[in-house]
């Protein structure tokens, strides 16, 4: 696993523990769990329908960010957290979350062409 993906994996493990209240670290005041949207789009359909209860929002705008906050754990992690599939974010246990997260990350770094093309042998017949 590339080091960049490994860091992201560790960030998501800690963020899962925070979201599941497995550790005593609260979300900062500028982050909140989205419960509803004033309008419905395909991107928000899970939240509107009550299926997705793990999407995290931010009250800060990008232009208000300082360089220290922009690279902080919470700001960095909530952006990536929201890109994870709902079935990964809503895993019922930490072990299952880690397994699903690894599968998702390995799929994202493995080119699709390598998975679909059969391996050719170099043996002369």
Short mmCIF file of N, CA and C in Angstrom, two decimals:
data_model
loop_
_atom_site.label_atom_id
_atom_site.label_comp_id
_atom_site.label_asym_id
_atom_site.label_seq_id
_atom_site.Cartn_x
_atom_site.Cartn_y
_atom_site.Cartn_z
N UNK A 1 0.85 -1.17 0.00
CA UNK A 1 0.00 0.00 0.00
C UNK A 1 0.90 1.24 0.00
N UNK A 2 0.69 2.15 -0.94
CA UNK A 2 1.50 3.37 -0.97
C UNK A 2 1.33 4.17 0.33
N UNK A 3 2.35 4.88 0.71
CA UNK A 3 2.35 5.60 1.99
C UNK A 3 1.22 6.62 2.07
N UNK A 4 0.92 7.28 0.96
CA UNK A 4 -0.18 8.26 0.94
C UNK A 4 -1.51 7.59 1.27
N UNK A 5 -1.74 6.40 0.72
CA UNK A 5 -2.97 5.66 0.98
C UNK A 5 -2.97 5.12 2.41
N UNK A 6 -1.81 4.72 2.89
CA UNK A 6 -1.70 4.23 4.26
C UNK A 6 -2.06 5.33 5.28
N UNK A 7 -1.59 6.54 5.04
CA UNK A 7 -1.95 7.66 5.92
C UNK A 7 -3.45 7.92 5.88
N UNK A 8 -4.02 7.87 4.68
CA UNK A 8 -5.47 8.08 4.54
C UNK A 8 -6.24 6.98 5.27
N UNK A 9 -5.74 5.75 5.17
CA UNK A 9 -6.36 4.60 5.86
C UNK A 9 -6.37 4.83 7.38
N UNK A 10 -5.24 5.27 7.92
CA UNK A 10 -5.17 5.53 9.36
C UNK A 10 -6.05 6.70 9.78
N UNK A 11 -6.11 7.75 8.94
CA UNK A 11 -7.00 8.87 9.24
C UNK A 11 -8.45 8.42 9.30
N UNK A 12 -8.85 7.59 8.35
CA UNK A 12 -10.24 7.14 8.30
C UNK A 12 -10.58 6.21 9.47
N UNK A 13 -9.61 5.42 9.90
CA UNK A 13 -9.86 4.57 11.08
C UNK A 13 -10.13 5.42 12.31
N UNK A 14 -9.33 6.46 12.51
CA UNK A 14 -9.55 7.34 13.67
C UNK A 14 -10.85 8.11 13.51
N UNK A 15 -11.15 8.58 12.31
CA UNK A 15 -12.39 9.33 12.09
C UNK A 15 -13.60 8.45 12.33
N UNK A 16 -13.54 7.17 11.96
CA UNK A 16 -14.62 6.23 12.25
C UNK A 16 -14.83 6.10 13.76
N UNK A 17 -13.74 5.98 14.48
CA UNK A 17 -13.84 5.87 15.94
C UNK A 17 -14.45 7.12 16.55
N UNK A 18 -14.11 8.28 16.01
CA UNK A 18 -14.68 9.54 16.50
C UNK A 18 -16.17 9.60 16.19
N UNK A 19 -16.54 9.26 14.96
CA UNK A 19 -17.95 9.30 14.56
C UNK A 19 -18.78 8.27 15.32
N UNK A 20 -18.18 7.14 15.68
CA UNK A 20 -18.88 6.08 16.40
C UNK A 20 -18.79 6.25 17.91
N UNK A 21 -18.13 7.32 18.35
CA UNK A 21 -17.93 7.62 19.76
C UNK A 21 -17.20 6.49 20.49
N UNK A 22 -16.24 5.89 19.81
CA UNK A 22 -15.40 4.86 20.41
C UNK A 22 -14.23 5.48 21.17
N UNK A 23 -13.93 6.72 20.86
CA UNK A 23 -12.89 7.48 21.55
C UNK A 23 -13.51 8.78 22.07
N UNK A 24 -12.92 9.34 23.06
CA UNK A 24 -13.46 10.55 23.69
C UNK A 24 -12.89 11.81 23.03
N UNK A 25 -13.08 11.91 21.73
CA UNK A 25 -12.65 13.09 20.97
C UNK A 25 -13.88 13.62 20.24
N UNK A 26 -14.38 14.78 20.61
CA UNK A 26 -15.57 15.31 19.93
C UNK A 26 -15.21 15.95 18.60
N UNK A 27 -16.20 16.05 17.72
CA UNK A 27 -16.01 16.80 16.49
C UNK A 27 -15.84 18.26 16.84
N UNK A 28 -14.98 19.00 16.15
CA UNK A 28 -14.85 20.42 16.43
C UNK A 28 -16.16 21.16 16.09
N UNK A 29 -16.29 22.36 16.61
CA UNK A 29 -17.53 23.10 16.46
C UNK A 29 -17.86 23.45 15.02
N UNK A 30 -16.87 23.49 14.13
CA UNK A 30 -17.14 23.84 12.74
C UNK A 30 -17.59 22.64 11.91
N UNK A 31 -17.60 21.42 12.47
CA UNK A 31 -18.10 20.24 11.77
C UNK A 31 -19.39 19.76 12.41
N UNK A 32 -20.29 19.23 11.60
CA UNK A 32 -21.56 18.71 12.10
C UNK A 32 -22.02 17.56 11.22
N UNK A 33 -22.86 16.69 11.77
CA UNK A 33 -23.43 15.59 11.00
C UNK A 33 -24.69 16.11 10.32
N UNK A 34 -24.74 15.95 9.01
CA UNK A 34 -25.90 16.45 8.25
C UNK A 34 -27.09 15.54 8.47
N UNK A 35 -28.23 16.14 8.77
CA UNK A 35 -29.43 15.35 8.99
C UNK A 35 -30.46 15.55 7.91
N UNK A 36 -30.49 16.71 7.26
CA UNK A 36 -31.43 16.93 6.17
C UNK A 36 -30.91 18.05 5.27
N UNK A 37 -31.45 18.10 4.09
CA UNK A 37 -31.11 19.13 3.13
C UNK A 37 -32.38 19.90 2.78
N UNK A 38 -32.27 21.18 2.49
CA UNK A 38 -33.46 21.93 2.10
C UNK A 38 -33.95 21.58 0.69
N UNK A 39 -33.12 20.88 -0.08
CA UNK A 39 -33.48 20.49 -1.43
C UNK A 39 -32.96 19.09 -1.67
N UNK A 40 -33.49 18.41 -2.65
CA UNK A 40 -33.10 17.04 -2.93
C UNK A 40 -32.39 16.94 -4.27
N UNK A 41 -31.24 16.33 -4.27
CA UNK A 41 -30.52 16.01 -5.49
C UNK A 41 -30.06 14.57 -5.37
N UNK A 42 -29.51 14.03 -6.44
CA UNK A 42 -29.02 12.65 -6.35
C UNK A 42 -27.91 12.52 -5.31
N UNK A 43 -27.08 13.52 -5.20
CA UNK A 43 -25.98 13.47 -4.24
C UNK A 43 -26.50 13.48 -2.80
N UNK A 44 -27.63 14.11 -2.57
CA UNK A 44 -28.18 14.23 -1.22
C UNK A 44 -29.29 13.23 -0.95
N UNK A 45 -29.62 12.37 -1.89
CA UNK A 45 -30.77 11.48 -1.76
C UNK A 45 -30.67 10.58 -0.53
N UNK A 46 -29.50 10.09 -0.21
CA UNK A 46 -29.36 9.22 0.96
C UNK A 46 -29.66 9.93 2.25
N UNK A 47 -29.26 11.18 2.36
CA UNK A 47 -29.52 11.95 3.58
C UNK A 47 -31.00 12.30 3.66
N UNK A 48 -31.60 12.71 2.55
CA UNK A 48 -33.01 13.09 2.53
C UNK A 48 -33.88 11.88 2.86
N UNK A 49 -33.54 10.72 2.32
CA UNK A 49 -34.32 9.50 2.56
C UNK A 49 -34.07 8.89 3.93
N UNK A 50 -33.12 9.42 4.67
CA UNK A 50 -32.81 8.88 5.99
C UNK A 50 -31.91 7.67 5.97
N UNK A 51 -31.35 7.34 4.81
CA UNK A 51 -30.47 6.18 4.71
C UNK A 51 -29.07 6.52 5.20
N UNK A 52 -28.57 7.68 4.82
CA UNK A 52 -27.20 8.09 5.16
C UNK A 52 -27.24 9.03 6.36
N UNK A 53 -26.71 8.56 7.48
CA UNK A 53 -26.65 9.38 8.68
C UNK A 53 -25.20 9.65 9.08
N UNK A 54 -24.29 9.54 8.11
CA UNK A 54 -22.87 9.70 8.42
C UNK A 54 -22.20 10.80 7.62
N UNK A 55 -22.94 11.57 6.83
CA UNK A 55 -22.34 12.66 6.07
C UNK A 55 -22.02 13.81 7.00
N UNK A 56 -20.81 14.34 6.88
CA UNK A 56 -20.36 15.42 7.76
C UNK A 56 -20.27 16.70 6.96
N UNK A 57 -20.78 17.80 7.52
CA UNK A 57 -20.72 19.10 6.88
C UNK A 57 -19.77 20.02 7.62
N UNK A 58 -19.44 21.12 6.99
CA UNK A 58 -18.51 22.09 7.56
C UNK A 58 -19.12 23.48 7.44
N UNK A 59 -19.04 24.26 8.51
CA UNK A 59 -19.59 25.61 8.50
C UNK A 59 -18.61 26.64 7.99
N UNK A 60 -17.37 26.26 7.75
CA UNK A 60 -16.36 27.19 7.28
C UNK A 60 -16.34 27.24 5.77
N UNK A 61 -16.11 28.40 5.22
CA UNK A 61 -15.92 28.50 3.78
C UNK A 61 -14.42 28.42 3.49
N UNK A 62 -14.10 28.03 2.29
CA UNK A 62 -12.69 27.82 1.93
C UNK A 62 -11.89 29.11 2.07
N UNK A 63 -12.47 30.23 1.74
CA UNK A 63 -11.69 31.48 1.83
C UNK A 63 -11.44 31.91 3.27
N UNK A 64 -12.18 31.37 4.25
CA UNK A 64 -11.95 31.70 5.65
C UNK A 64 -10.90 30.82 6.31
N UNK A 65 -10.43 29.83 5.59
CA UNK A 65 -9.47 28.90 6.18
C UNK A 65 -8.08 29.50 6.23
N UNK A 66 -7.41 29.24 7.30
CA UNK A 66 -5.98 29.56 7.38
C UNK A 66 -5.22 28.32 6.98
N UNK A 67 -3.99 28.49 6.64
CA UNK A 67 -3.22 27.35 6.16
C UNK A 67 -3.07 26.26 7.22
N UNK A 68 -3.08 26.61 8.50
CA UNK A 68 -2.96 25.59 9.54
C UNK A 68 -4.23 24.75 9.63
N UNK A 69 -5.39 25.36 9.51
CA UNK A 69 -6.64 24.62 9.60
C UNK A 69 -6.87 23.80 8.33
N UNK A 70 -6.44 24.31 7.22
CA UNK A 70 -6.65 23.62 5.96
C UNK A 70 -5.98 22.25 5.96
N UNK A 71 -4.90 22.08 6.67
CA UNK A 71 -4.19 20.81 6.71
C UNK A 71 -4.40 20.06 8.02
N UNK A 72 -5.35 20.48 8.83
CA UNK A 72 -5.59 19.81 10.10
C UNK A 72 -6.27 18.46 9.88
N UNK A 73 -6.19 17.59 10.87
CA UNK A 73 -6.76 16.26 10.77
C UNK A 73 -8.25 16.30 10.45
N UNK A 74 -9.02 17.08 11.19
CA UNK A 74 -10.47 17.06 11.02
C UNK A 74 -10.89 17.58 9.65
N UNK A 75 -10.32 18.68 9.22
CA UNK A 75 -10.71 19.23 7.93
C UNK A 75 -10.31 18.29 6.79
N UNK A 76 -9.13 17.74 6.88
CA UNK A 76 -8.63 16.80 5.87
C UNK A 76 -9.48 15.53 5.86
N UNK A 77 -9.82 15.03 7.04
CA UNK A 77 -10.52 13.76 7.15
C UNK A 77 -11.99 13.85 6.76
N UNK A 78 -12.67 14.93 7.13
CA UNK A 78 -14.09 14.98 6.82
C UNK A 78 -14.32 15.06 5.32
N UNK A 79 -13.42 15.70 4.58
CA UNK A 79 -13.56 15.76 3.13
C UNK A 79 -13.43 14.37 2.51
N UNK A 80 -12.46 13.60 2.96
CA UNK A 80 -12.30 12.26 2.41
C UNK A 80 -13.41 11.34 2.92
N UNK A 81 -13.83 11.51 4.17
CA UNK A 81 -14.91 10.69 4.75
C UNK A 81 -16.16 10.76 3.88
N UNK A 82 -16.50 11.95 3.43
CA UNK A 82 -17.71 12.12 2.63
C UNK A 82 -17.60 11.50 1.25
N UNK A 83 -16.38 11.21 0.78
CA UNK A 83 -16.23 10.56 -0.52
C UNK A 83 -16.33 9.04 -0.41
N UNK A 84 -16.25 8.49 0.80
CA UNK A 84 -16.37 7.04 0.96
C UNK A 84 -17.79 6.61 0.66
N UNK A 85 -17.97 5.40 0.13
CA UNK A 85 -19.33 4.89 -0.08
C UNK A 85 -20.07 4.75 1.26
N UNK A 86 -21.37 4.88 1.21
CA UNK A 86 -22.18 4.82 2.43
C UNK A 86 -22.01 3.49 3.14
N UNK A 87 -21.92 2.38 2.40
CA UNK A 87 -21.79 1.07 3.04
C UNK A 87 -20.47 0.95 3.80
N UNK A 88 -19.45 1.69 3.40
CA UNK A 88 -18.19 1.69 4.15
C UNK A 88 -18.36 2.53 5.42
N UNK A 89 -18.91 3.74 5.28
CA UNK A 89 -19.08 4.63 6.44
C UNK A 89 -20.01 4.06 7.49
N UNK A 90 -21.02 3.31 7.07
CA UNK A 90 -22.01 2.81 8.01
C UNK A 90 -21.74 1.37 8.45
N UNK A 91 -20.52 0.94 8.39
CA UNK A 91 -20.18 -0.41 8.84
C UNK A 91 -20.53 -0.55 10.32
N UNK A 92 -21.15 -1.67 10.70
CA UNK A 92 -21.61 -1.82 12.08
C UNK A 92 -20.49 -2.05 13.10
N UNK A 93 -19.33 -2.51 12.64
CA UNK A 93 -18.23 -2.73 13.58
C UNK A 93 -16.95 -2.15 13.01
N UNK A 94 -16.00 -1.92 13.91
CA UNK A 94 -14.72 -1.35 13.50
C UNK A 94 -13.95 -2.30 12.59
N UNK A 95 -13.97 -3.60 12.90
CA UNK A 95 -13.26 -4.57 12.07
C UNK A 95 -13.84 -4.64 10.66
N UNK A 96 -15.15 -4.61 10.56
CA UNK A 96 -15.79 -4.62 9.25
C UNK A 96 -15.51 -3.33 8.50
N UNK A 97 -15.47 -2.20 9.21
CA UNK A 97 -15.12 -0.94 8.58
C UNK A 97 -13.71 -1.01 7.99
N UNK A 98 -12.75 -1.51 8.75
CA UNK A 98 -11.37 -1.62 8.26
C UNK A 98 -11.28 -2.51 7.02
N UNK A 99 -12.00 -3.62 7.03
CA UNK A 99 -12.01 -4.52 5.88
C UNK A 99 -12.60 -3.83 4.64
N UNK A 100 -13.75 -3.19 4.80
CA UNK A 100 -14.38 -2.51 3.67
C UNK A 100 -13.54 -1.33 3.18
N UNK A 101 -12.92 -0.63 4.11
CA UNK A 101 -12.07 0.51 3.74
C UNK A 101 -10.86 0.05 2.93
N UNK A 102 -10.23 -1.05 3.35
CA UNK A 102 -9.08 -1.58 2.61
C UNK A 102 -9.49 -1.99 1.20
N UNK A 103 -10.63 -2.65 1.08
CA UNK A 103 -11.10 -3.05 -0.25
C UNK A 103 -11.32 -1.83 -1.12
N UNK A 104 -11.96 -0.81 -0.56
CA UNK A 104 -12.23 0.41 -1.32
C UNK A 104 -10.92 1.09 -1.73
N UNK A 105 -9.97 1.19 -0.83
CA UNK A 105 -8.70 1.86 -1.14
C UNK A 105 -7.90 1.08 -2.17
N UNK A 106 -7.88 -0.25 -2.06
CA UNK A 106 -7.13 -1.04 -3.04
C UNK A 106 -7.77 -0.97 -4.41
N UNK A 107 -9.10 -0.90 -4.47
CA UNK A 107 -9.76 -0.73 -5.76
C UNK A 107 -9.42 0.62 -6.37
N UNK A 108 -9.24 1.63 -5.52
CA UNK A 108 -8.96 2.97 -6.05
C UNK A 108 -7.53 3.09 -6.57
N UNK A 109 -6.61 2.27 -6.10
CA UNK A 109 -5.23 2.38 -6.57
C UNK A 109 -4.88 1.34 -7.63
N UNK A 110 -5.72 0.31 -7.79
CA UNK A 110 -5.45 -0.72 -8.78
C UNK A 110 -6.14 -0.35 -10.08
N UNK A 111 -5.39 -0.19 -11.15
CA UNK A 111 -6.03 0.16 -12.42
C UNK A 111 -7.02 -0.92 -12.86
N UNK A 112 -8.14 -0.51 -13.36
CA UNK A 112 -9.18 -1.44 -13.78
C UNK A 112 -8.70 -2.33 -14.90
N UNK A 113 -7.84 -1.83 -15.75
CA UNK A 113 -7.35 -2.62 -16.88
C UNK A 113 -6.59 -3.85 -16.41
N UNK A 114 -5.85 -3.73 -15.32
CA UNK A 114 -5.10 -4.87 -14.81
C UNK A 114 -6.03 -5.94 -14.25
N UNK A 115 -7.16 -5.53 -13.71
CA UNK A 115 -8.09 -6.48 -13.13
C UNK A 115 -8.89 -7.23 -14.19
N UNK A 116 -9.16 -6.62 -15.33
CA UNK A 116 -10.03 -7.22 -16.33
C UNK A 116 -9.28 -7.98 -17.41
N UNK A 117 -8.00 -7.67 -17.62
CA UNK A 117 -7.26 -8.36 -18.68
C UNK A 117 -6.65 -9.65 -18.13
N UNK A 118 -6.83 -10.76 -18.85
CA UNK A 118 -6.19 -12.01 -18.41
C UNK A 118 -4.68 -11.93 -18.58
N UNK A 119 -3.99 -12.59 -17.70
CA UNK A 119 -2.53 -12.62 -17.78
C UNK A 119 -2.11 -13.55 -18.92
N UNK A 120 -1.24 -13.08 -19.79
CA UNK A 120 -0.77 -13.92 -20.89
C UNK A 120 0.51 -14.62 -20.44
N UNK A 121 0.63 -15.84 -20.87
CA UNK A 121 1.83 -16.60 -20.51
C UNK A 121 2.85 -16.45 -21.64
N UNK A 122 4.10 -16.48 -21.29
CA UNK A 122 5.17 -16.34 -22.27
C UNK A 122 5.75 -17.69 -22.68
N UNK A 123 5.04 -18.76 -22.34
CA UNK A 123 5.53 -20.11 -22.66
C UNK A 123 5.30 -20.41 -24.14
N UNK A 124 6.29 -20.96 -24.77
CA UNK A 124 6.15 -21.36 -26.16
C UNK A 124 5.49 -22.72 -26.21
N UNK A 125 4.52 -22.89 -27.09
CA UNK A 125 3.81 -24.19 -27.19
C UNK A 125 4.31 -24.98 -28.34
#
